[in-house]
Every structure is written in C-alpha cells, then in structure tokens.
Amino acid sequence: MALLEIENLHTYYGNIHALKGISLEVEKGEVVCLIGSNGAGKSTTLKTVSGLIRPRQGTIRFEGEEVIFLPAHEIARGGVVHVPEGRRCFAQLSVEENLELGAYSRNDKAAIREDLAHVYELFPRLKERRKQYSGTLSGGEQQMLAMGRGLMARPRVLLLDEPSMGLAPVLVDQIFEVIKTLHDEGTTILLVEQNAHMALQVADRGYVIQTGEIVLSDDAKALQHNEMIQRVYLGLA
Amino acid sequence: MTLTERLRRLDVTTVIMWIIGGLLLFFIVLGSIQSILKGTYTPAQWFDFFVFGISQGSIYALIALGYTMVYGILKMINFAHGEVFMMGALTTYFLADEMNRRGVFDDKGALGPTLLSTLFGLIVLFAVAIFISMTVAVLLERVAYRPLRGAPRLVPLITAIGASFFLQYTARGLYGSNNRSYPNVDLLKGTVTFGQFSIQVVQIVVAVTAIAMMIGLYLFVQRTKTGKAILAVAEDKQAAALMGIDVDRTIVITFALGGAMAGVAAILYAIMFRQAHFFMGFIPGIKAFTAAVLGGIGNIPGAMLGGLFLGIFESLGPTLFLDGLGINSPNQLKDVIAFTMLVLILIFRPTGIIGERLSEKKA
Ligand SMILES: Nc1ncnc2c1ncn2[C@@H]1O[C@H](COP(=O)(O)OP(=O)(O)OP(=O)(O)O)[C@@H](O)[C@H]1O
Ligand SMILES: [Mg+2]
C-alpha cells in the first residue's frame, strides 16, 4: 500500500473540467514529480489533495485512510503539507513567525526548536532575516521561507508546487539541492514542476499530465530518455 | 515640470476639495486662537474637556477594536457591533440594579468593607457583560454572516444592518423601551485634585481599564499562537488552512474578542454615563466605526489611537474651534464635528492615520 494513493480524481472549477480522472501513487520515502505545461492541472491536483478544492469524484487515501471529506486544516494536521504556488508567505509576520506558524498544529516545543534550527541550516539566508517582515523578502527568499514553513510541520508527505518558479539559476540549484537533502533524510515528496530537467534529476519516478489527464508515468531515468519528453518538456530536438 | 503644467493637471474636484479643506483648517485655527484669547474658559476647564475626551475616547477605542478586527479578518463592516455593545450594557443593567439594591455599591452593604464589595460587584458586572456581548457577537457570526461567506461584499453588509435592527428591537421587546439608569457607585463619585486641576475618579477608572484591556488585546494578538493565527487568517485564509489553522474557529475567536471588548466598553459606558436603553448602541457604534476608519480600518493600534483621538477631538473641538467664532452652545455640534471628520478622512486620507503598516509586497 502506497503512502498516498489518488484514484480517478475529477475536479471542476464551475463548468471547467480541470482534472479528468487523475490517478497516481507516492510511496513512503519517494520523490515523485508531476510535470506538465501551463494549465495542465498540476496545481489543481495538489489543491485537491490538500483539501483546498473538493473533487466531484474520486478517492484520495493517505496511509490507507480516505481523506477526501476532511477540511483542509485537518488534512494538514494529518501530515499532508502543501507548499502552494506563489509562496503565500504571511507578509505582516516576520520570517520566524511564519516558520512558527508552520508548526501550528504541533505541541512538542523541544522538537519544534530542533526543526527551526534544521530549517535555518538548510536556508542560512532565513536565519539572517529572521526578524524581517516576510513581505519585504525577495522572491527567492520567500520561496525558501515557504519551503521552510512547510518543513516545520514535520510533513509525512510534502507537496511542493513549482518551487523553482521565477528564480535565478543559482537559486534554482540551491532549491533542488535542498530537495535532494530532504530526499536523503527520507522525506516523501510530491513535486510539481515545469522545470522537467531538474525535476527528473531529483525524482525517483515521474508522471506527465496534459489537460487534466496523466499521459505517461515511469521511472525518472526512463522519462529522461523518453523521446516525447525530450521533445516537449526538455526542449531537446 | 513647471508650476503651470502642474496646475493644469489638477482636476476641478481635487481643487475644490482642497479649497474646502483649506477653509476648514483656516476656521479651525482662527476659532481656536480666538477661543483661547477670549478666555471664557479657564485652563482647568480646558483640562476637564481633555480628560473627558480621553475617557470617552477610550470607550470608542474598545468598541472600534471589534469593527477593526472583524474587518481585518472578513473585509466586512459589522454594522451590528454597536448592538453587541448595547446588549452587554442593557442586559447587565438588571443585575447591576439588583446588586445595588442589596447594597453592593455603597457602604450599607452586607458584603463588608465598601472597597471589597464594590470591586467584587464591578468585576461581576464586567464578567457578565463580557459574556453577553461575546455570545451575541459569536451568534451573529454563526447565524448571520457565516452562511454568506463568499457572497458579494454588499450582501453581508446589508445583513449586518438588518441584524442591527433585529437586535435593537429584540432588546426593546425583552427589556422595554425605558431609559434605565445604572446605579451610582459610591466609590467612583469623588474627584482627585491637584492644584487648580481636578479629575473625576470615574474617568480615571474608565481610561485605565480601557487602556489596560487594549494593551492586553494587542499583546494577545502579537504574542500568542492564537493571535498569530488571527493575523494569518486575516491575510490569507487558504494559506492559513494549509498551516493546519481552523479558519472558521479563528473567525469565531475574532468575533468573540471583539465582543469581549464591547462588553468591557458597555460597563465603562454604564458607570460613566449611568444609563442604558435599547437604542444606546447606535451613536457609540457609529463613532467607534469613525474611530476605526480614522486609525486605518483593519489595524489594531490604529483603532486605539483613532478612538482616543476622536474622543479628545470631539470633547475639545466644539468649544475650541467654534466658541471663538461666536457660535452659541457649540457642544451641541459635537456629532457634527465627529462626522465632518469622518468625511474629511474618507476624502483626504482613506487609509487612516496609520495607513497600511506595510506594503503587501507579493513577489
Ligand atoms: N480558480 C480557478 N477558476 C477557474 N478555473 C481555474 C481556476 N484555477 C485553475 N483553473 C483552470 O484549471 C486548469 C488547470 O489549472 P492549474 O492551475 O491546475 O494548472 P497548472 O498545471 O498548475 O498550470 P501552471 O503551470 O501555469 O501553474 C486551467 O485550465 C485553469 O485555467
Ligand atoms: Mg500551477
């Protein structure tokens, strides 16, 4: 039994049929990437899993239990932690307060302090800026904060939505370094990316989504050598 | 850019608005100078106006917190908030009256030394008023506003006005339309004098209690986990839910806190003005709303400053600005002054005194 099992998910925005029967699985300790172009339904998939949108049909099982009817905050408390597209840091709160809110549903003070130290280790930049309002951080720093805030929840599965979007190449490398580190530490990750090249390098397996449907799924290595992927998503001739 | 070019760019309404603003300012300054030179009022009397303004203003500020917190979290004006205040004051009246008859507030009481029994009595009144106002505020959210979450913004606004009438006439039905006079608390009757200046004890008690409550609320919101959850929900409900924050519960807590502040304000109002009736929430409600706008709605320290400022302005203003211009009994114009100020802020500085604390830079 996989840690996260998604079966035949149909999600709508009004009359727009955004997900047309998505099925995917994430095993414990795996990094799985979901790649696809703009508007394919990547964010919608994550939002459906984390409970921000209700699907009309389908099942989502986490550790074997159906979570589809739970409100978003309970799904988050269960350990399914979604780092949303566009960072969504709390601008009026400081960096450290944002991180503390990440641990909102936890009560183990000592462990929270350890995790805070760990996040500062992964992102030394955040430590320098800990007292600064997050609204005044640069885009890259906000991305680090969003990821750090997600980690503060001690996720059992981490849903990352385009962590490299809009970042300079150096920062993209840094973010993917962190994803690799998390992978080595045993964190389970479902990674949504347009940067297929980088995503397939860190992932164990990958799914390809097109207009709301999964069109391909395979090992990351195999996908890297797939002719269609090379042409459409990797920009190779 | 040359001066003439700049002048050409101004449109007519802006020019007219600035002329009106300038004229008002001119008359305010002129009036103030004349009033002071005329010397009708002694420094002690000016001081009285000022102190009265502070205590009145701190009551506005407490009520304003309810408007501003609800606005911060739901982006709606809870126009029924004045009635939350009224319910606390009017319901608690019956308890206060009963306690008074048993001598809790004077030295004939059965409860021993006056100080102790008065203190006990007041604390009970505060607790009961807080409970009632909180309950009304929370029910209001649950019954009137929650079902409309996500509706266009005009809808909950109209509902709020409806809820306001509903509560007024419920109070009238329950308690009648009499003007109830709150008991006179013996210990609050005196005045404290130093030199030529004197302050009524009740005014000190009102201002100190209100300011202590405000500081407490501010610290609660800034320092506690629940307080930070309120700030997070106010900023981004979805992101807050992703942190595991129960958004609905946080909204209820916000209403409850606003209600609690209104409950405290109700008793402070009752001991200062010693009256309560079903319509009493209307004017303080609108004044508190003015105070919230003045300070920058959605902003907690803003509501506190706005309330104090409005109280002082309203108390000193009529005499200071108008008496010198030869206008008779200017005190009757105090509401005019308050609401003129509301209109002026909305025109010249819609973000209020403090304005946005921070530009919401979203990369
Ligand atoms: N709030 C919404 N209301 C209506 N339609 C929406 C909404 N959000 C997304 N959609 C539509 O659903 C489809 C999938 O959107 P989604 O955000 O999941 O795409 P995506 O794969 O994340 O794209 P991107 O890479 O650009 O972020 C798109 O056609 C989009 O227009
Ligand atoms: Mg997206």
Short mmCIF file of N, CA, C and O in Angstrom, two decimals, chain A residues 47 50 52 72-73 76-77 82 84 86-93 97 100-107 133 135-139 142 149, chain B residues 222-223 225-226 228-229 231-233 235-250 253 356-363:
data_model
loop_
_atom_site.label_atom_id
_atom_site.label_comp_id
_atom_site.label_asym_id
_atom_site.label_seq_id
_atom_site.Cartn_x
_atom_site.Cartn_y
_atom_site.Cartn_z
N LYS A 47 -3.99 21.01 -4.98
CA LYS A 47 -5.04 21.66 -4.18
C LYS A 47 -6.15 20.69 -3.81
O LYS A 47 -6.76 20.80 -2.76
N SER A 50 -4.78 18.54 -0.92
CA SER A 50 -4.68 19.20 0.38
C SER A 50 -6.03 19.75 0.86
O SER A 50 -6.10 20.36 1.92
N LEU A 52 -8.06 22.07 -0.51
CA LEU A 52 -8.47 23.44 -0.82
C LEU A 52 -9.63 23.45 -1.82
O LEU A 52 -10.41 24.39 -1.86
N ALA A 72 -9.44 21.27 4.89
CA ALA A 72 -8.01 21.45 4.60
C ALA A 72 -7.15 21.44 5.86
O ALA A 72 -6.09 20.83 5.88
N HIS A 73 -7.61 22.11 6.94
CA HIS A 73 -6.72 22.20 8.09
C HIS A 73 -6.52 20.83 8.75
O HIS A 73 -5.47 20.56 9.32
N ALA A 76 -3.95 18.97 6.68
CA ALA A 76 -2.61 19.47 7.01
C ALA A 76 -2.14 18.88 8.33
O ALA A 76 -0.99 18.47 8.47
N ARG A 77 -3.03 18.82 9.31
CA ARG A 77 -2.65 18.27 10.61
C ARG A 77 -2.29 16.80 10.53
O ARG A 77 -1.50 16.31 11.34
N HIS A 82 1.19 21.10 2.13
CA HIS A 82 1.19 21.67 0.80
C HIS A 82 1.90 23.02 0.81
O HIS A 82 1.47 23.93 1.51
N PRO A 84 2.23 25.99 -1.34
CA PRO A 84 1.46 26.36 -2.53
C PRO A 84 2.27 27.16 -3.55
O PRO A 84 3.33 27.69 -3.25
N GLY A 86 3.32 30.22 -5.72
CA GLY A 86 3.33 31.65 -5.40
C GLY A 86 3.64 31.93 -3.95
O GLY A 86 3.30 32.99 -3.43
N ARG A 87 4.21 30.99 -3.25
CA ARG A 87 4.76 31.13 -1.89
C ARG A 87 3.75 31.38 -0.79
O ARG A 87 3.74 30.73 0.23
N ARG A 88 2.91 32.44 -0.98
CA ARG A 88 1.88 32.73 0.02
C ARG A 88 2.41 32.84 1.45
O ARG A 88 1.83 32.30 2.38
N CYS A 89 3.53 33.55 1.63
CA CYS A 89 4.01 33.82 2.98
C CYS A 89 3.12 34.88 3.61
O CYS A 89 2.48 35.66 2.91
N PHE A 90 3.09 34.94 4.94
CA PHE A 90 2.29 35.96 5.61
C PHE A 90 3.12 37.24 5.73
O PHE A 90 4.02 37.34 6.57
N ALA A 91 2.80 38.21 4.87
CA ALA A 91 3.63 39.40 4.73
C ALA A 91 3.75 40.20 6.02
O ALA A 91 4.78 40.82 6.28
N GLN A 92 2.68 40.16 6.84
CA GLN A 92 2.66 41.01 8.04
C GLN A 92 3.37 40.36 9.22
O GLN A 92 3.41 40.93 10.29
N LEU A 93 3.86 39.13 9.00
CA LEU A 93 4.56 38.45 10.08
C LEU A 93 6.04 38.32 9.72
O LEU A 93 6.39 38.32 8.54
N GLU A 97 8.18 34.15 12.67
CA GLU A 97 6.76 33.91 12.99
C GLU A 97 6.11 33.04 11.92
O GLU A 97 5.28 32.18 12.21
N GLU A 100 7.15 29.59 12.66
CA GLU A 100 6.44 29.06 13.83
C GLU A 100 5.01 28.65 13.46
O GLU A 100 4.49 27.66 13.96
N LEU A 101 4.39 29.45 12.57
CA LEU A 101 3.04 29.09 12.15
C LEU A 101 3.04 27.77 11.39
O LEU A 101 2.05 27.03 11.40
N GLY A 102 4.15 27.49 10.72
CA GLY A 102 4.26 26.19 10.04
C GLY A 102 4.07 25.05 11.01
O GLY A 102 3.53 24.01 10.68
N ALA A 103 4.52 25.27 12.26
CA ALA A 103 4.41 24.23 13.28
C ALA A 103 3.14 24.42 14.11
O ALA A 103 3.04 23.90 15.23
N TYR A 104 2.15 25.13 13.55
CA TYR A 104 0.96 25.49 14.31
C TYR A 104 0.28 24.31 14.98
O TYR A 104 -0.17 24.39 16.12
N SER A 105 0.22 23.17 14.28
CA SER A 105 -0.57 22.06 14.84
C SER A 105 0.26 21.17 15.76
O SER A 105 -0.23 20.15 16.22
N ARG A 106 1.51 21.57 16.01
CA ARG A 106 2.35 20.74 16.88
C ARG A 106 2.47 21.34 18.27
O ARG A 106 2.38 22.54 18.44
N ASN A 107 2.71 20.47 19.26
CA ASN A 107 2.86 20.98 20.62
C ASN A 107 4.20 20.61 21.26
O ASN A 107 4.48 21.00 22.37
N TYR A 133 10.02 41.41 8.26
CA TYR A 133 8.68 41.05 7.75
C TYR A 133 8.85 40.27 6.46
O TYR A 133 9.63 40.67 5.59
N GLY A 135 7.00 40.06 4.02
CA GLY A 135 6.58 40.82 2.84
C GLY A 135 7.73 41.58 2.20
O GLY A 135 7.63 41.99 1.04
N THR A 136 8.79 41.79 2.93
CA THR A 136 9.91 42.55 2.37
C THR A 136 11.04 41.65 1.88
O THR A 136 12.10 42.13 1.50
N LEU A 137 10.82 40.32 1.87
CA LEU A 137 11.85 39.42 1.37
C LEU A 137 11.84 39.41 -0.17
O LEU A 137 10.82 39.71 -0.79
N SER A 138 12.95 39.00 -0.75
CA SER A 138 12.99 38.83 -2.21
C SER A 138 12.21 37.57 -2.56
O SER A 138 11.91 36.74 -1.69
N GLY A 139 11.92 37.42 -3.86
CA GLY A 139 11.15 36.25 -4.30
C GLY A 139 11.81 34.93 -3.91
O GLY A 139 11.15 34.01 -3.44
N GLN A 142 11.49 34.32 -0.26
CA GLN A 142 10.13 33.91 0.07
C GLN A 142 9.91 32.44 -0.25
O GLN A 142 9.21 31.72 0.47
N ARG A 149 8.69 26.77 6.02
CA ARG A 149 7.45 26.76 6.77
C ARG A 149 6.74 25.41 6.62
O ARG A 149 6.19 24.87 7.58
N GLN B 222 -0.37 39.85 19.18
CA GLN B 222 1.01 39.84 18.69
C GLN B 222 1.83 38.66 19.20
O GLN B 222 2.76 38.22 18.55
N ARG B 223 1.51 38.19 20.41
CA ARG B 223 2.42 37.25 21.04
C ARG B 223 1.95 35.80 21.06
O ARG B 223 2.76 34.90 21.09
N LYS B 225 -0.01 32.20 20.00
CA LYS B 225 -0.21 31.38 18.81
C LYS B 225 -1.57 31.69 18.18
O LYS B 225 -1.67 31.87 16.96
N THR B 226 -2.59 31.77 19.03
CA THR B 226 -3.93 32.06 18.52
C THR B 226 -3.95 33.43 17.86
O THR B 226 -4.57 33.63 16.81
N LYS B 228 -1.50 35.01 16.43
CA LYS B 228 -0.82 34.96 15.13
C LYS B 228 -1.68 34.24 14.10
O LYS B 228 -1.65 34.57 12.92
N ALA B 229 -2.44 33.26 14.58
CA ALA B 229 -3.36 32.58 13.65
C ALA B 229 -4.38 33.59 13.13
O ALA B 229 -4.74 33.57 11.95
N LEU B 231 -3.91 36.81 12.68
CA LEU B 231 -3.23 37.63 11.67
C LEU B 231 -3.07 36.85 10.37
O LEU B 231 -3.24 37.40 9.28
N ALA B 232 -2.75 35.56 10.49
CA ALA B 232 -2.55 34.75 9.29
C ALA B 232 -3.86 34.60 8.52
O ALA B 232 -3.88 34.75 7.30
N VAL B 233 -4.94 34.32 9.23
CA VAL B 233 -6.23 34.15 8.56
C VAL B 233 -6.65 35.46 7.91
O VAL B 233 -7.19 35.49 6.81
N GLU B 235 -4.80 37.58 6.62
CA GLU B 235 -4.04 37.86 5.42
C GLU B 235 -4.35 36.89 4.28
O GLU B 235 -4.46 37.30 3.12
N ASP B 236 -4.46 35.60 4.58
CA ASP B 236 -4.64 34.63 3.51
C ASP B 236 -5.28 33.37 4.10
O ASP B 236 -4.61 32.56 4.73
N LYS B 237 -6.59 33.22 3.88
CA LYS B 237 -7.32 32.12 4.52
C LYS B 237 -6.86 30.75 4.04
O LYS B 237 -6.72 29.82 4.83
N GLN B 238 -6.62 30.64 2.73
CA GLN B 238 -6.20 29.32 2.23
C GLN B 238 -4.85 28.95 2.78
O GLN B 238 -4.66 27.82 3.26
N ALA B 239 -3.91 29.88 2.72
CA ALA B 239 -2.57 29.57 3.23
C ALA B 239 -2.64 29.24 4.71
O ALA B 239 -1.95 28.34 5.20
N ALA B 240 -3.50 29.93 5.45
CA ALA B 240 -3.64 29.64 6.88
C ALA B 240 -4.16 28.22 7.08
O ALA B 240 -3.66 27.49 7.94
N ALA B 241 -5.14 27.82 6.27
CA ALA B 241 -5.67 26.46 6.40
C ALA B 241 -4.57 25.43 6.13
O ALA B 241 -4.51 24.39 6.79
N LEU B 242 -3.68 25.75 5.20
CA LEU B 242 -2.58 24.82 4.90
C LEU B 242 -1.61 24.69 6.07
O LEU B 242 -0.83 23.74 6.13
N MET B 243 -1.64 25.64 7.00
CA MET B 243 -0.80 25.53 8.20
C MET B 243 -1.48 24.68 9.26
O MET B 243 -0.97 24.54 10.37
N GLY B 244 -2.70 24.22 8.96
CA GLY B 244 -3.43 23.47 9.97
C GLY B 244 -4.30 24.37 10.84
O GLY B 244 -4.82 23.93 11.87
N ILE B 245 -4.45 25.64 10.44
CA ILE B 245 -5.27 26.56 11.23
C ILE B 245 -6.74 26.38 10.84
O ILE B 245 -7.07 26.39 9.65
N ASP B 246 -7.60 26.20 11.84
CA ASP B 246 -9.03 26.08 11.57
C ASP B 246 -9.58 27.49 11.35
O ASP B 246 -9.76 28.26 12.29
N VAL B 247 -9.84 27.82 10.09
CA VAL B 247 -10.19 29.19 9.72
C VAL B 247 -11.51 29.61 10.38
O VAL B 247 -11.60 30.70 10.96
N ASP B 248 -12.52 28.74 10.32
CA ASP B 248 -13.81 29.11 10.91
C ASP B 248 -13.69 29.38 12.41
O ASP B 248 -14.26 30.34 12.93
N ARG B 249 -12.93 28.53 13.07
CA ARG B 249 -12.77 28.70 14.51
C ARG B 249 -12.05 30.02 14.81
O ARG B 249 -12.40 30.74 15.73
N THR B 250 -11.04 30.33 14.00
CA THR B 250 -10.30 31.56 14.20
C THR B 250 -11.20 32.78 14.00
O THR B 250 -11.08 33.78 14.73
N ILE B 253 -13.22 33.16 17.07
CA ILE B 253 -12.42 33.76 18.16
C ILE B 253 -12.31 35.27 17.96
O ILE B 253 -12.40 36.04 18.92
N GLU B 356 -1.58 51.75 5.77
CA GLU B 356 -1.04 50.41 5.65
C GLU B 356 0.25 50.34 6.43
O GLU B 356 1.13 51.18 6.26
N ARG B 357 0.34 49.33 7.27
CA ARG B 357 1.56 49.20 8.07
C ARG B 357 2.71 48.82 7.17
O ARG B 357 3.86 49.08 7.44
N LEU B 358 2.40 48.18 6.09
CA LEU B 358 3.43 47.56 5.29
C LEU B 358 2.83 47.31 3.93
O LEU B 358 1.72 46.86 3.83
N SER B 359 3.56 47.64 2.90
CA SER B 359 3.00 47.37 1.58
C SER B 359 2.99 45.86 1.41
O SER B 359 3.92 45.16 1.76
N GLU B 360 1.88 45.37 0.89
CA GLU B 360 1.78 43.92 0.76
C GLU B 360 2.51 43.47 -0.48
O GLU B 360 1.92 43.12 -1.49
N LYS B 361 3.80 43.46 -0.35
CA LYS B 361 4.63 43.06 -1.48
C LYS B 361 4.53 41.56 -1.66
O LYS B 361 4.88 40.79 -0.79
N LYS B 362 4.01 41.16 -2.77
CA LYS B 362 3.95 39.73 -3.06
C LYS B 362 4.76 39.49 -4.32
O LYS B 362 4.43 39.98 -5.38
N ALA B 363 5.83 38.77 -4.19
CA ALA B 363 6.72 38.57 -5.34
C ALA B 363 6.08 37.62 -6.35
O ALA B 363 5.18 36.89 -6.05
#
